[in-house]
CSV table of C-alpha atoms in Angstrom, one decimal:
chain,number,residue,atom,x,y,z
A,244,MET,CA,21.1,-10.1,-2.6
A,245,GLN,CA,17.8,-9.7,-4.3
A,246,SER,CA,14.5,-10.1,-2.5
A,247,ALA,CA,12.4,-13.1,-3.4
A,248,PRO,CA,9.8,-12.3,-6.0
A,249,LEU,CA,6.3,-12.1,-4.6
A,250,PRO,CA,3.4,-12.3,-7.0
A,251,SER,CA,0.7,-9.7,-6.7
A,252,VAL,CA,-2.9,-9.6,-8.0
A,253,ARG,CA,-3.1,-9.0,-11.8
A,254,ASN,CA,-5.1,-5.8,-12.4
A,255,SER,CA,-5.0,-3.9,-15.6
A,256,ARG,CA,-8.1,-1.7,-15.3
A,257,LYS,CA,-7.5,2.0,-14.7
A,258,ARG,CA,-10.2,2.1,-12.0
A,259,ALA,CA,-8.4,-0.5,-9.9
A,260,LEU,CA,-5.2,1.4,-10.3
A,261,LYS,CA,-6.8,4.6,-9.1
A,262,LEU,CA,-8.2,2.7,-6.1
A,263,ALA,CA,-4.8,1.3,-5.3
A,264,LEU,CA,-3.2,4.8,-5.4
A,265,LEU,CA,-6.0,6.1,-3.2
A,266,ALA,CA,-5.5,3.3,-0.7
A,267,GLY,CA,-1.8,4.1,-0.6
A,268,ALA,CA,-2.5,7.7,0.1
A,269,MET,CA,-4.9,6.9,2.9
A,270,ALA,CA,-2.4,4.5,4.5
A,271,ALA,CA,0.3,7.1,4.3
A,272,ALA,CA,-2.0,9.6,6.0
A,273,LEU,CA,-2.8,7.2,8.8
A,274,ALA,CA,0.8,6.5,9.3
A,275,GLY,CA,1.6,10.2,9.4
A,276,GLY,CA,-1.2,11.0,11.8
A,277,LYS,CA,-0.9,8.2,14.3
A,278,HIS,CA,2.0,6.5,16.0
A,279,ALA,CA,2.2,2.8,15.3
A,280,HIS,CA,1.0,0.8,18.3
A,281,ALA,CA,2.8,-2.2,19.7
A,282,ASP,CA,0.7,-4.1,22.3
A,283,ALA,CA,2.3,-6.0,25.2
A,284,GLY,CA,4.0,-8.8,23.4
A,285,LEU,CA,3.4,-11.7,25.8
A,286,CYS,CA,1.0,-12.5,28.6
A,287,GLY,CA,0.3,-15.4,30.9
A,288,ASN,CA,-3.2,-15.9,29.7
A,289,GLY,CA,-5.8,-14.3,27.4
A,290,THR,CA,-7.5,-12.2,30.1
A,291,GLU,CA,-4.7,-10.1,31.6
A,292,CYS,CA,-2.7,-9.2,28.5
A,293,ALA,CA,-4.1,-6.3,26.6
A,294,PRO,CA,-4.3,-2.7,27.8
A,295,HIS,CA,-7.6,-1.4,29.3
A,296,LEU,CA,-10.2,-1.3,26.5
A,297,SER,CA,-12.7,1.1,27.9
A,298,SER,CA,-11.3,4.2,26.1
A,299,PRO,CA,-12.7,4.7,22.6
A,300,GLU,CA,-9.2,6.1,21.7
A,301,SER,CA,-7.6,2.7,22.3
A,302,PRO,CA,-6.9,0.7,19.0
A,303,GLN,CA,-8.0,-2.4,20.9
A,304,HIS,CA,-11.3,-0.8,21.8
A,305,PHE,CA,-12.0,-0.5,18.1
A,306,PHE,CA,-10.7,-4.0,17.5
A,307,ARG,CA,-13.1,-5.5,20.0
A,308,PHE,CA,-16.0,-3.4,18.8
A,309,SER,CA,-15.5,-4.4,15.2
A,310,MET,CA,-15.3,-8.1,16.2
A,311,ALA,CA,-18.5,-7.8,18.3
A,312,HIS,CA,-20.2,-6.1,15.4
A,313,ASP,CA,-19.3,-9.0,13.1
A,314,GLN,CA,-20.5,-11.5,15.7
A,315,ALA,CA,-24.0,-10.0,15.6
A,316,ALA,CA,-24.4,-11.4,12.1
A,317,ARG,CA,-22.6,-14.7,12.7
A,318,HIS,CA,-25.7,-16.7,11.9
A,319,ASP,CA,-24.9,-15.9,8.2
A,320,SER,CA,-22.7,-18.8,7.2
A,321,SER,CA,-21.1,-16.6,4.4
A,322,LEU,CA,-19.4,-14.6,7.2
A,323,ARG,CA,-17.5,-17.6,8.5
A,324,ARG,CA,-14.9,-16.9,5.9
A,325,SER,CA,-14.5,-13.5,4.1
A,326,ALA,CA,-11.9,-10.9,3.2
A,327,VAL,CA,-10.8,-8.6,6.0
A,328,SER,CA,-13.0,-5.5,5.9
A,329,ALA,CA,-11.5,-2.0,5.4
A,330,GLN,CA,-12.5,-1.1,9.0
A,331,ASP,CA,-10.7,-4.1,10.4
A,332,TYR,CA,-7.6,-3.8,8.2
A,333,PRO,CA,-5.6,-1.5,10.5
A,334,SER,CA,-6.1,-3.9,13.4
A,335,PHE,CA,-4.6,-6.8,11.3
A,336,SER,CA,-1.9,-4.7,9.6
A,337,GLY,CA,0.7,-6.6,11.6
A,338,VAL,CA,-0.2,-9.9,9.8
A,339,GLY,CA,1.9,-10.4,6.7
A,340,VAL,CA,3.6,-13.0,4.5
A,341,ILE,CA,7.0,-14.7,4.7
A,342,SER,CA,8.3,-15.6,1.3
A,343,CYS,CA,11.5,-17.7,0.6
A,344,MET,CA,13.0,-19.3,-2.5
A,345,ALA,CA,14.1,-23.0,-2.4
A,346,GLU,CA,15.5,-24.5,-5.6
A,347,GLY,CA,13.7,-22.0,-7.8
A,348,LYS,CA,10.3,-22.5,-6.1
A,349,GLN,CA,8.6,-20.0,-3.8
A,350,ARG,CA,7.6,-21.0,-0.3
A,351,THR,CA,5.1,-18.8,1.7
A,352,SER,CA,3.6,-18.8,5.1
A,353,THR,CA,1.5,-16.3,7.1
A,354,ALA,CA,3.4,-14.4,9.8
A,355,PHE,CA,2.5,-11.9,12.5
A,356,LEU,CA,4.4,-9.3,14.4
A,357,VAL,CA,4.6,-9.6,18.1
A,358,GLY,CA,5.6,-6.9,20.6
A,359,ALA,CA,7.8,-5.1,18.1
A,360,PHE,CA,7.6,-4.2,14.5
A,361,ASP,CA,10.7,-6.2,13.5
A,362,ILE,CA,9.9,-9.5,15.4
A,363,GLY,CA,7.6,-12.0,13.8
A,364,VAL,CA,6.2,-15.5,14.5
A,365,THR,CA,5.5,-18.1,11.8
A,366,VAL,CA,5.9,-21.8,11.2
A,367,ALA,CA,9.3,-23.6,11.2
A,368,HIS,CA,8.8,-25.7,8.2
A,369,THR,CA,9.0,-22.7,5.9
A,370,PHE,CA,12.7,-22.6,6.6
A,371,GLN,CA,13.6,-26.3,6.3
A,372,LYS,CA,16.0,-27.7,3.8
A,373,THR,CA,14.6,-29.3,0.6
A,374,PRO,CA,15.0,-33.1,0.2
A,375,SER,CA,18.2,-32.5,-1.7
A,376,GLY,CA,19.6,-30.4,1.2
A,377,ALA,CA,19.2,-26.9,-0.3
A,378,GLU,CA,18.6,-24.1,2.2
A,379,PRO,CA,15.7,-21.6,1.5
A,380,THR,CA,17.1,-18.3,0.5
A,381,ASP,CA,16.0,-14.7,-0.1
A,382,CYS,CA,13.5,-14.8,2.8
A,383,THR,CA,11.4,-11.6,3.2
A,384,TYR,CA,8.5,-10.4,5.3
A,385,ASN,CA,5.9,-8.8,3.0
A,386,SER,CA,3.1,-6.4,3.9
A,387,LEU,CA,0.1,-6.3,1.5
A,388,ASP,CA,-2.7,-3.7,1.4
A,389,SER,CA,-6.4,-4.3,1.2
A,390,LEU,CA,-6.2,-4.7,-2.6
A,391,GLY,CA,-3.6,-7.4,-2.3
A,392,GLN,CA,-0.7,-5.2,-3.5
A,393,VAL,CA,2.7,-5.5,-1.9
A,394,ARG,CA,3.5,-2.4,0.1
A,395,GLU,CA,6.8,-3.3,1.6
A,396,ARG,CA,9.3,-6.2,1.4
A,397,ILE,CA,11.7,-6.5,4.3
A,398,PRO,CA,14.6,-9.0,4.3
A,399,VAL,CA,14.6,-11.5,7.1
A,400,LEU,CA,17.8,-10.9,9.1
A,401,TYR,CA,17.8,-14.3,10.9
A,402,VAL,CA,15.5,-17.1,12.0
A,403,LYS,CA,15.2,-19.0,15.2
A,404,SER,CA,13.4,-22.3,14.6
A,405,GLN,CA,12.3,-24.8,17.3
A,406,TRP,CA,12.8,-27.5,14.7
A,407,ASP,CA,16.5,-26.8,15.0
A,408,GLU,CA,16.4,-27.9,18.6
A,409,ASP,CA,17.5,-31.5,19.5
A,410,GLY,CA,14.7,-34.0,18.9
A,411,ALA,CA,12.2,-31.3,17.8
A,412,ALA,CA,12.4,-31.6,14.0
A,413,GLY,CA,9.2,-32.6,12.3
A,414,GLN,CA,7.0,-32.4,15.5
A,415,LEU,CA,3.8,-30.5,14.7
A,416,SER,CA,3.5,-29.0,18.1
A,417,LYS,CA,7.0,-27.5,17.8
A,418,ASP,CA,6.5,-26.2,14.2
A,419,LEU,CA,7.4,-22.7,15.4
A,420,ALA,CA,9.8,-20.0,14.3
A,421,VAL,CA,10.7,-16.5,15.4
A,422,VAL,CA,12.1,-14.2,12.7
A,423,ARG,CA,14.0,-10.9,13.1
A,424,LEU,CA,13.5,-8.5,10.3
A,425,SER,CA,16.3,-6.3,9.0
A,426,GLN,CA,14.2,-3.2,9.8
A,427,PRO,CA,10.9,-2.5,11.4
A,428,SER,CA,7.7,-2.6,9.3
A,429,ARG,CA,6.5,0.9,8.5
A,430,TYR,CA,3.2,-0.3,7.0
A,431,ALA,CA,2.0,-2.1,10.1
A,432,GLN,CA,0.0,0.2,12.4
A,433,ARG,CA,-0.1,-2.2,15.3
A,434,THR,CA,0.9,-5.6,16.6
A,435,MET,CA,-1.3,-8.0,18.7
A,436,PRO,CA,-0.4,-9.7,22.0
A,437,LEU,CA,0.3,-13.4,22.1
A,438,GLY,CA,-0.9,-15.3,25.2
A,439,ARG,CA,-1.0,-18.8,26.6
A,440,PHE,CA,-4.1,-20.8,25.7
A,441,SER,CA,-6.1,-22.1,28.6
A,442,GLY,CA,-7.4,-25.1,26.6
A,443,ALA,CA,-11.1,-24.3,27.0
A,444,ALA,CA,-13.3,-24.1,24.0
A,445,VAL,CA,-13.4,-20.6,22.7
A,446,SER,CA,-14.9,-18.6,19.7
A,447,ALA,CA,-12.0,-17.5,17.5
A,448,VAL,CA,-11.0,-15.8,14.3
A,449,MET,CA,-8.1,-16.6,12.0
A,450,ILE,CA,-6.3,-14.1,9.8
A,451,GLY,CA,-4.1,-15.2,6.9
A,452,TYR,CA,-3.3,-15.5,3.2
A,453,LYS,CA,-3.5,-18.2,0.6
A,454,SER,CA,-0.3,-20.1,-0.1
A,455,ASP,CA,-0.8,-19.4,-3.8
A,456,LEU,CA,-0.6,-15.6,-3.7
A,457,ASP,CA,-0.6,-15.4,-7.5
A,458,SER,CA,-4.2,-16.6,-7.5
A,459,ASP,CA,-5.4,-14.6,-4.5
A,460,SER,CA,-3.3,-12.2,-2.4
A,461,VAL,CA,-6.2,-10.7,-0.3
A,462,LYS,CA,-6.0,-11.1,3.5
A,463,ARG,CA,-8.7,-13.5,4.6
A,464,LYS,CA,-10.7,-13.9,7.9
A,465,ALA,CA,-12.2,-17.2,9.0
A,466,ARG,CA,-14.1,-17.7,12.2
A,467,GLY,CA,-15.3,-20.6,14.3
A,468,THR,CA,-14.5,-22.5,17.5
A,469,VAL,CA,-11.2,-23.9,18.9
A,470,TYR,CA,-12.1,-27.0,20.9
A,471,GLU,CA,-10.8,-28.5,24.1
A,472,HIS,CA,-8.7,-31.6,23.9
A,473,ARG,CA,-12.1,-33.4,24.1
A,474,SER,CA,-15.4,-31.6,23.6
A,475,ASN,CA,-18.6,-32.9,22.3
A,476,GLY,CA,-16.9,-35.9,20.9
A,477,ILE,CA,-14.3,-33.8,19.0
A,478,VAL,CA,-10.8,-34.6,19.9
A,479,SER,CA,-7.7,-32.5,19.1
A,480,SER,CA,-4.9,-33.7,16.9
A,481,SER,CA,-2.9,-36.5,18.3
A,482,ALA,CA,0.2,-34.5,17.3
A,483,GLY,CA,-0.2,-32.1,20.2
A,484,GLY,CA,-2.4,-29.4,18.7
A,485,PHE,CA,-5.9,-28.3,19.1
A,486,THR,CA,-8.7,-28.8,16.6
A,487,HIS,CA,-10.8,-25.9,15.2
A,488,ASP,CA,-13.7,-25.8,12.9
A,489,MET,CA,-12.7,-22.7,10.9
A,490,ASP,CA,-12.7,-22.8,7.1
A,491,SER,CA,-8.9,-22.9,6.7
A,492,ARG,CA,-8.9,-24.3,3.1
A,493,GLY,CA,-6.1,-22.5,1.3
A,494,ILE,CA,-5.0,-20.4,4.2
A,495,ALA,CA,-1.2,-20.7,4.6
A,496,PRO,CA,0.1,-22.1,7.9
A,497,GLY,CA,1.4,-19.5,10.4
A,498,ALA,CA,-1.9,-17.6,10.5
A,499,PRO,CA,-2.7,-16.2,14.0
A,500,VAL,CA,-5.8,-17.6,15.8
A,501,ILE,CA,-7.4,-14.9,17.9
A,502,ASP,CA,-9.7,-15.2,20.9
A,503,GLU,CA,-12.7,-13.1,19.8
A,504,SER,CA,-13.6,-12.0,23.4
A,505,THR,CA,-10.1,-10.6,24.2
A,506,GLY,CA,-8.3,-9.9,20.9
A,507,VAL,CA,-5.4,-12.0,22.1
A,508,ILE,CA,-3.6,-14.5,19.8
A,509,ILE,CA,-4.0,-17.9,21.4
A,510,GLY,CA,-2.4,-20.0,18.7
A,511,ILE,CA,-1.0,-20.5,15.3
A,512,HIS,CA,-2.8,-22.3,12.4
A,513,ALA,CA,-0.5,-25.2,11.5
A,514,GLN,CA,-2.3,-27.6,9.3
A,515,SER,CA,-5.4,-27.4,7.1
A,516,ALA,CA,-5.8,-31.1,6.5
A,517,ARG,CA,-6.7,-31.6,10.2
A,518,ASN,CA,-7.6,-28.0,11.1
A,519,THR,CA,-4.9,-28.0,13.7
A,520,MET,CA,-3.8,-25.1,15.9
A,521,ILE,CA,-0.6,-25.1,17.9
A,522,THR,CA,-0.1,-22.9,20.9
A,523,MET,CA,2.7,-20.9,22.6
A,524,ASN,CA,5.0,-23.2,24.5
A,525,ASP,CA,8.0,-22.5,26.7
A,526,TRP,CA,10.4,-22.4,23.8
A,527,LEU,CA,8.4,-19.7,21.9
A,528,GLU,CA,7.8,-17.6,25.0
A,529,SER,CA,11.5,-17.6,26.1
A,530,THR,CA,12.7,-16.9,22.5
A,531,LEU,CA,10.3,-14.0,22.1
A,532,ARG,CA,11.3,-12.6,25.5
A,533,ALA,CA,15.0,-12.8,24.6
A,534,GLU,CA,14.4,-11.0,21.3
A,535,MET,CA,12.4,-8.3,22.9
A,536,GLN,CA,15.0,-7.9,25.7
A,537,GLN,CA,17.8,-7.7,23.1
A,538,GLN,CA,15.9,-4.9,21.3
A,539,GLU,CA,15.4,-3.0,24.5
A,540,GLN,CA,19.1,-3.2,25.3
A,541,GLN,CA,20.0,-2.0,21.9
A,542,ARG,CA,17.6,1.0,22.3
A,543,GLU,CA,19.2,1.9,25.6
A,544,ALA,CA,22.7,1.6,24.2
A,545,ARG,CA,21.8,4.0,21.4
A,546,ALA,CA,20.2,6.4,23.9
A,547,ASN,CA,23.5,6.5,25.9
């Protein structure tokens, strides 16, 4: 079965091609010199999840430092949405794109790897049937480099969608899916931990791609605030999500929303029309734990 076609940025200039080759060489050097880092996949809250960050050798230490550095210039409104910087790119290398084909049309959503390099989280509606009943096919997880070029395309082995549960289909707060890849990502240098959201207002950053990758395949970063159910007159979506004020125009659903103070993913961007974020629920937590446990059992079986 052929992988779904994924458009990439059109670039005919020789200089851009040289830059792309240079970026690939640098990525390969990093992959060869450092082991990929998978953080603890799940945690009870956003304060007790990540490893200790005091060591400069820790990838999360660099992650927090780079976030704090960006915050220092946060008064500049142009920084509320921008391309992910070259320094931050390794930290967000576990954020990619799910691409499927449905009746000859491409569907895309942002996805992120959790706990392992072959387990991803995204939105459930990407995998729903078309109005005529056709199933999406040729679903792949795609890693793109800082120039928007596809570096790897991994077939999705299977999908577990909460919308497949009784009575859950169509509910925004349950628009969640866990994907198992046919093989681990080799391009991703790290994953990020996913935690329960306390519900308190928090400064956050969202990482994702545009739905139309043909026009723009560069990884984007938007920052702002995720609000409480009711804060300063701002009320969250009646569909069960939380409201945020990040500039999410054009960012595909499935993008991780990250607490800037901890580096922990606290939710998933689900809807740009209402700037809605949905959070980890019991179904998502139990599904991820089951997938990670299965992987551990398979690893032990191979070792024996």
